Amino acid sequence: MGGFEIAQMMERLRAGDVRALARAVSVVEDGGVVAGELIAACRETAGRALRVGVTGPPGAGKSTLVDQMARWLRSEGQSVGVVAVDPSSPYTGGALLGDRIRMQGFAGDDGVFIRSMASRGAMGGVARAAAEVCTVMEAAGRQTILIETVGVGQDEVEVIGLADVTVLVLVPGMGDEVQSLKAGVMEVADIFVVNKSDRGGAELVEQEIVAMQGLVSERSGWVPPVVRTVATTGEGVQELMEAVRRCAAEKVGRRVRVGDAGGTGGLRLDHLGVAVKSIAAARGFYEALGLVVSHEETVEFEKVKTAMLPLGESRIELLEATEEDSTIGKYLAKRGEGLHHVAVHVDGIDAMFARLTAQGVRLASDAVRVGVGGHRYFFVHPASTGGVLLEIVGDGVPEGGD
Ligand code: CO
């Protein structure tokens, strides 16, 4: 798949083509250079879905509950993605038969897209693979993504870390399991569900959860509610989804308040720039770590060769001088290999440039420049940042510009 095919794929994804979505997810799961390029393209266009993690011990009825949640979201007219991380599958894609069986419940409805993933053997770790599948689903316009895992291992806890809201599903008669879960999963739960609550003992589990909450350190602003459900009949699902929405609103509210303090949105770590003598020599380590080079490029006017390795929501950028008489060449001669700059993404890069200039911040660029890939950037001098060369990165050239 080359650049042209990726562009075509993106067009089909944006149009909501479900077969393109299935193909894109497979490409991403297979990994490699093409996957990296596809992910990068998805990241550029993807909106942000509400990601709801659903976890709990085996036999808690998570799949049935997730299906009911998907059904509820469909009744609200939402498009839904489901990522089911299944530790019993020996390899990625191994649960496809399971997907087909589950999809039958949504026969003829493209509004629910289900993908199962193995939790072992995924390249670069299952959490990363799941994150990438989420990004593809977001690029395809899925509004809510339900991430289902069995909350037992470290992998699964990491997968749950991808979620905005985490639902922990328990059932009556598992007092011991509640005890064993408290180390990892209890802390990340935003909402507790007592499923199969028509059975005896629901009261007892609920009491144990409430007792345990006293032990879990208080988190500001949100006390995890306990919701009783019977997933097989759909009972309590309405209440659960209302709790999910309240929690999401609470968390987004907190994020917005933090973001507003800066007055400029979209602040996030974009990449770390690492100066190396040779990309060919240095990339081996990062690839052994499980990262994949998504993009290589020589920037003539900077006399630098770069390789990008996506890392979660951000990237590592390896920088190699093409001439000794260049910024990176001089840096290497003076300081040797090492962390060269930290790059922060911002939504309004022109406003940021103006604001920092107005505040007398020492910049290392005389204007907002355009990189070869079309993104825009400028540098802030280490004298103003506590000794770190800071790159501010914005999105592509505004329409009519350059
Ligand atoms: Co950079």
XYZ file of C-alpha atoms and ligand atoms in Angstrom:
403
model
C 0.000 0.000 0.000
C 1.621 3.275 -1.080
C 0.779 6.915 -0.530
C -1.927 6.867 -3.182
C -3.633 3.811 -1.707
C -3.500 5.356 1.756
C -5.157 8.503 0.447
C -7.884 6.345 -1.137
C -8.284 4.349 2.052
C -8.650 7.563 4.078
C -11.320 8.799 1.697
C -13.292 5.564 2.073
C -12.848 5.615 5.856
C -14.138 9.161 6.083
C -17.123 8.168 3.968
C -17.968 5.524 6.565
C -17.166 2.518 4.358
C -17.232 -0.457 6.751
C -15.204 -2.762 4.501
C -12.475 -0.116 4.358
C -12.597 0.073 8.151
C -12.152 -3.706 8.462
C -9.265 -3.614 6.001
C -7.601 -0.641 7.724
C -7.815 -2.369 11.107
C -6.174 -5.469 9.622
C -3.393 -3.399 8.055
C -2.739 -1.718 11.402
C -2.705 -5.038 13.260
C -0.197 -6.474 10.783
C 2.167 -3.631 11.671
C 5.137 -2.409 9.647
C 5.825 0.718 7.652
C 2.450 0.810 5.904
C 0.643 0.527 9.221
C 2.686 3.430 10.561
C 1.783 5.600 7.581
C -1.881 4.700 7.818
C -1.954 5.471 11.539
C -0.261 8.811 10.952
C -2.880 9.670 8.313
C -5.704 8.593 10.642
C -4.294 10.642 13.482
C -4.320 13.750 11.320
C -8.008 13.530 10.531
C -9.448 11.588 13.450
C -11.912 13.256 15.732
C -12.025 12.087 19.305
C -14.601 9.445 20.201
C -15.808 8.843 23.725
C -13.855 5.752 24.757
C -15.535 3.596 27.378
C -13.541 0.766 28.919
C -15.435 -2.248 30.236
C -13.444 -4.656 32.351
C -13.884 -7.279 35.032
C -13.093 -10.894 35.788
C -13.997 -13.759 33.427
C -17.635 -14.773 33.603
C -18.920 -11.363 34.699
C -20.983 -11.037 31.512
C -18.956 -8.234 29.941
C -19.584 -9.197 26.301
C -23.332 -9.315 26.840
C -23.228 -5.992 28.670
C -21.101 -4.398 25.937
C -23.582 -5.624 23.319
C -26.408 -4.015 25.319
C -24.459 -0.759 25.635
C -23.876 -0.793 21.862
C -27.594 -1.388 21.316
C -28.466 1.533 23.585
C -26.027 3.826 21.728
C -27.556 2.708 18.402
C -31.007 3.618 19.694
C -29.535 7.096 20.238
C -28.345 7.123 16.620
C -24.648 6.868 17.447
C -22.078 4.936 15.435
C -20.199 2.514 17.632
C -16.865 0.708 17.595
C -16.125 -2.243 19.860
C -12.566 -3.384 20.617
C -12.651 -6.683 22.495
C -9.296 -7.742 23.905
C -9.453 -11.475 24.357
C -6.613 -13.124 26.265
C -7.725 -16.599 25.247
C -6.902 -15.943 21.594
C -3.396 -17.146 20.740
C -2.769 -14.554 18.025
C -4.203 -11.338 16.617
C -7.244 -11.989 14.492
C -7.740 -15.368 16.120
C -11.083 -14.359 17.521
C -12.613 -13.551 14.152
C -15.135 -16.353 14.444
C -16.220 -14.805 17.731
C -16.594 -11.471 15.933
C -18.885 -13.055 13.368
C -21.051 -14.633 16.020
C -21.300 -11.355 17.899
C -21.920 -9.366 14.728
C -24.984 -11.498 14.014
C -26.655 -9.659 16.854
C -26.213 -6.503 14.774
C -26.915 -8.119 11.406
C -27.388 -5.550 8.660
C -26.378 -2.689 10.956
C -23.093 -1.065 9.904
C -23.420 1.246 12.889
C -21.702 -1.289 15.134
C -18.200 -2.445 14.191
C -16.691 -5.143 16.409
C -13.043 -6.165 16.413
C -11.469 -8.753 18.698
C -7.766 -8.728 19.452
C -5.532 -11.235 21.173
C -3.873 -9.910 24.286
C -0.671 -11.862 23.741
C 1.714 -11.655 20.852
C 0.540 -8.352 19.428
C 3.534 -6.479 18.040
C 4.640 -3.708 20.326
C 2.141 -4.715 22.974
C -1.592 -5.076 22.988
C -2.212 -1.640 24.522
C -0.483 0.044 21.616
C -2.274 -2.153 19.089
C -5.615 -1.380 20.726
C -4.807 2.348 20.757
C -4.124 2.215 17.029
C -7.347 0.337 16.316
C -9.207 3.029 18.306
C -7.550 5.749 16.202
C -8.610 4.015 12.960
C -12.169 3.702 14.258
C -12.131 7.397 15.166
C -10.894 8.317 11.696
C -13.857 6.308 10.389
C -16.174 8.524 12.425
C -17.133 6.147 15.231
C -18.584 8.350 17.985
C -18.304 5.966 20.908
C -15.771 3.155 21.261
C -16.372 0.400 23.786
C -13.122 -1.267 24.854
C -13.748 -4.645 26.460
C -11.023 -6.460 28.410
C -10.650 -9.044 31.120
C -9.200 -7.029 33.967
C -6.596 -9.435 35.233
C -3.177 -8.808 33.708
C -0.952 -5.767 33.265
C -1.706 -5.709 29.523
C -5.385 -5.373 30.254
C -4.852 -2.605 32.798
C -2.840 -0.735 30.148
C -5.610 -1.207 27.605
C -8.085 0.242 30.084
C -5.766 3.242 30.331
C -6.939 4.155 26.802
C -10.477 4.747 28.034
C -11.998 8.065 29.070
C -14.447 6.298 31.358
C -13.831 2.887 32.889
C -16.592 0.513 33.948
C -15.675 -2.374 36.261
C -18.152 -5.263 36.053
C -18.573 -7.594 39.017
C -21.168 -10.247 39.812
C -22.652 -11.637 43.029
C -20.695 -14.436 44.637
C -17.209 -13.247 43.838
C -16.068 -11.786 47.121
C -12.589 -13.241 46.743
C -12.242 -11.853 43.248
C -13.156 -8.389 44.488
C -10.317 -8.691 46.980
C -7.808 -9.838 44.355
C -8.825 -7.110 41.899
C -8.312 -4.236 44.238
C -4.573 -3.912 43.564
C -4.836 -3.027 39.879
C -8.309 -2.427 38.649
C -10.329 -1.017 41.547
C -8.360 2.230 41.353
C -9.127 2.877 37.699
C -12.860 2.218 37.946
C -15.067 5.257 37.332
C -18.264 3.231 37.554
C -18.933 -0.093 39.246
C -21.496 -2.460 37.774
C -23.016 -5.330 39.690
C -24.176 -7.495 36.799
C -26.469 -10.537 37.130
C -27.971 -8.533 39.979
C -31.140 -10.638 39.859
C -29.105 -13.305 41.629
C -28.771 -13.467 45.384
C -25.803 -11.682 46.872
C -25.959 -8.475 44.835
C -26.337 -6.529 48.062
C -23.167 -8.099 49.457
C -20.963 -7.249 46.428
C -22.260 -3.711 46.540
C -21.336 -3.428 50.220
C -17.852 -4.759 49.496
C -17.361 -2.231 46.713
C -18.468 0.635 48.931
C -16.182 -0.598 51.719
C -13.285 -0.854 49.312
C -13.906 2.649 47.975
C -13.034 3.932 51.419
C -9.574 2.447 50.948
C -9.045 3.835 47.449
C -7.566 7.317 47.562
C -10.113 10.055 47.035
C -10.180 11.455 43.514
C -11.370 14.998 43.101
C -14.906 15.574 41.939
C -16.108 12.077 41.089
C -17.337 9.376 43.415
C -17.714 6.153 41.384
C -21.368 5.088 41.499
C -22.524 1.477 41.745
C -25.047 0.469 39.071
C -26.954 -2.821 39.085
C -27.600 -4.510 35.758
C -28.963 -7.708 34.257
C -27.155 -7.697 30.923
C -29.168 -10.584 29.472
C -32.388 -8.532 29.695
C -30.909 -5.038 29.354
C -32.058 -4.036 32.819
C -30.035 -1.161 34.272
C -28.284 -0.365 30.963
C -30.062 2.997 30.673
C -28.847 3.923 34.162
C -25.327 2.732 33.337
C -25.126 4.813 30.167
C -26.387 7.867 32.026
C -23.618 7.355 34.589
C -21.082 7.014 31.740
C -22.230 10.335 30.297
C -22.138 12.111 33.658
C -18.607 10.828 34.245
C -17.428 11.804 30.747
C -18.884 15.305 31.167
C -17.204 15.618 34.545
C -13.817 14.571 33.159
C -14.035 16.665 29.993
C -15.038 19.630 32.153
C -11.898 19.190 34.194
C -9.739 18.953 31.041
C -11.313 22.066 29.541
C -10.750 24.027 32.742
C -7.076 23.054 32.693
C -6.769 23.878 28.973
C -8.460 27.258 29.365
C -5.797 28.403 31.770
C -3.436 28.551 28.782
C -5.974 30.214 26.505
C -4.891 28.025 23.583
C -6.298 24.583 22.867
C -4.762 21.405 21.559
C -1.714 21.446 23.829
C -0.084 18.055 23.904
C 3.357 16.500 23.595
C 3.922 16.109 19.850
C 7.375 14.533 19.724
C 10.813 14.267 21.278
C 13.668 15.115 18.904
C 16.763 12.964 19.432
C 20.001 13.925 17.660
C 21.930 10.864 16.452
C 25.086 10.356 14.387
C 23.323 7.779 12.240
C 19.616 6.980 11.970
C 20.507 3.598 10.472
C 22.526 2.758 13.582
C 20.152 4.284 16.137
C 16.798 2.993 14.903
C 17.650 -0.619 15.779
C 17.184 0.032 19.485
C 13.845 1.769 19.049
C 12.619 -1.027 16.787
C 13.720 -3.567 19.398
C 11.641 -1.541 21.844
C 8.666 -2.188 19.571
C 8.388 1.165 17.799
C 8.078 1.391 14.022
C 9.450 4.093 11.696
C 6.332 5.628 10.131
C 7.992 8.285 8.057
C 11.478 9.254 6.837
C 12.331 12.531 5.243
C 15.311 14.760 4.396
C 14.678 18.438 5.049
C 17.075 20.102 2.608
C 17.005 23.617 4.003
C 17.686 22.337 7.530
C 20.341 19.876 6.238
C 18.783 17.164 8.327
C 17.449 13.668 7.775
C 14.571 12.634 10.062
C 12.805 9.409 11.010
C 9.523 9.464 12.944
C 8.550 6.633 15.302
C 4.979 6.939 16.661
C 4.804 6.414 20.426
C 1.276 6.488 21.820
C -0.226 9.875 20.985
C 3.222 11.353 20.352
C 6.403 10.355 18.505
C 10.153 10.062 18.727
C 11.962 11.981 15.988
C 15.483 10.826 15.153
C 17.601 13.588 13.613
C 20.767 13.000 11.582
C 22.852 15.812 10.078
C 23.373 15.635 6.305
C 26.182 18.189 6.618
C 28.475 19.067 9.492
C 27.667 22.724 8.956
C 24.044 22.397 10.079
C 22.135 22.918 13.325
C 22.188 19.204 14.170
C 25.763 18.781 12.874
C 26.983 21.537 15.172
C 24.947 20.178 18.082
C 26.488 16.713 17.641
C 29.997 18.152 17.428
C 29.482 20.171 20.605
C 27.261 17.955 22.776
C 27.253 14.527 21.186
C 24.140 12.427 20.685
C 21.138 13.109 22.895
C 17.750 14.714 23.428
C 17.800 17.745 21.147
C 14.337 19.245 21.507
C 10.866 18.728 22.929
C 7.938 19.492 20.619
C 4.530 20.614 21.844
C 1.487 20.735 19.571
C -0.837 23.716 19.729
C -4.062 24.456 17.818
C -3.507 28.143 17.111
C 0.171 28.372 16.230
C 0.027 31.937 14.849
C -1.723 33.161 17.995
C 0.862 31.357 20.104
C 3.743 32.881 18.129
C 2.221 36.347 18.574
C 1.531 35.808 22.264
C 5.016 34.552 23.124
C 6.596 37.357 21.071
C 4.424 39.923 22.878
C 5.468 38.501 26.235
C 9.136 38.922 25.374
C 9.871 35.201 25.199
C 13.117 34.588 23.343
C 12.326 32.648 20.185
C 14.824 30.714 18.100
C 12.813 31.220 14.890
C 12.053 34.578 13.278
C 8.666 33.407 12.011
C 6.325 30.419 11.872
C 7.893 28.172 9.278
C 6.473 25.453 7.032
C 8.042 21.988 7.191
C 8.306 19.713 4.175
C 5.339 17.653 5.349
C 3.216 20.823 5.358
C 3.024 21.198 9.150
C 3.997 24.551 10.689
C 6.496 25.129 13.465
C 8.777 27.499 15.318
C 11.360 27.106 18.064
C 11.565 28.709 21.503
C 15.103 29.383 22.731
C 16.328 27.318 25.732
C 17.045 30.595 27.546
C 13.281 31.023 27.996
C 12.283 27.458 28.819
C 14.646 26.302 31.529
C 17.253 24.941 29.197
C 15.130 22.946 26.767
C 14.951 23.759 23.070
C 11.186 23.765 22.574
C 9.519 23.276 19.222
C 5.935 24.487 18.849
C 4.100 22.503 16.174
C 0.834 23.474 14.499
C -1.369 21.832 11.906
C -1.005 22.303 8.148
C -0.863 25.512 6.181
C -4.091 27.508 6.484
C -6.167 27.692 3.303
C -4.891 30.316 0.915
C -1.562 30.411 2.715
C 1.836 29.582 1.251
Co 11.001 18.274 15.753
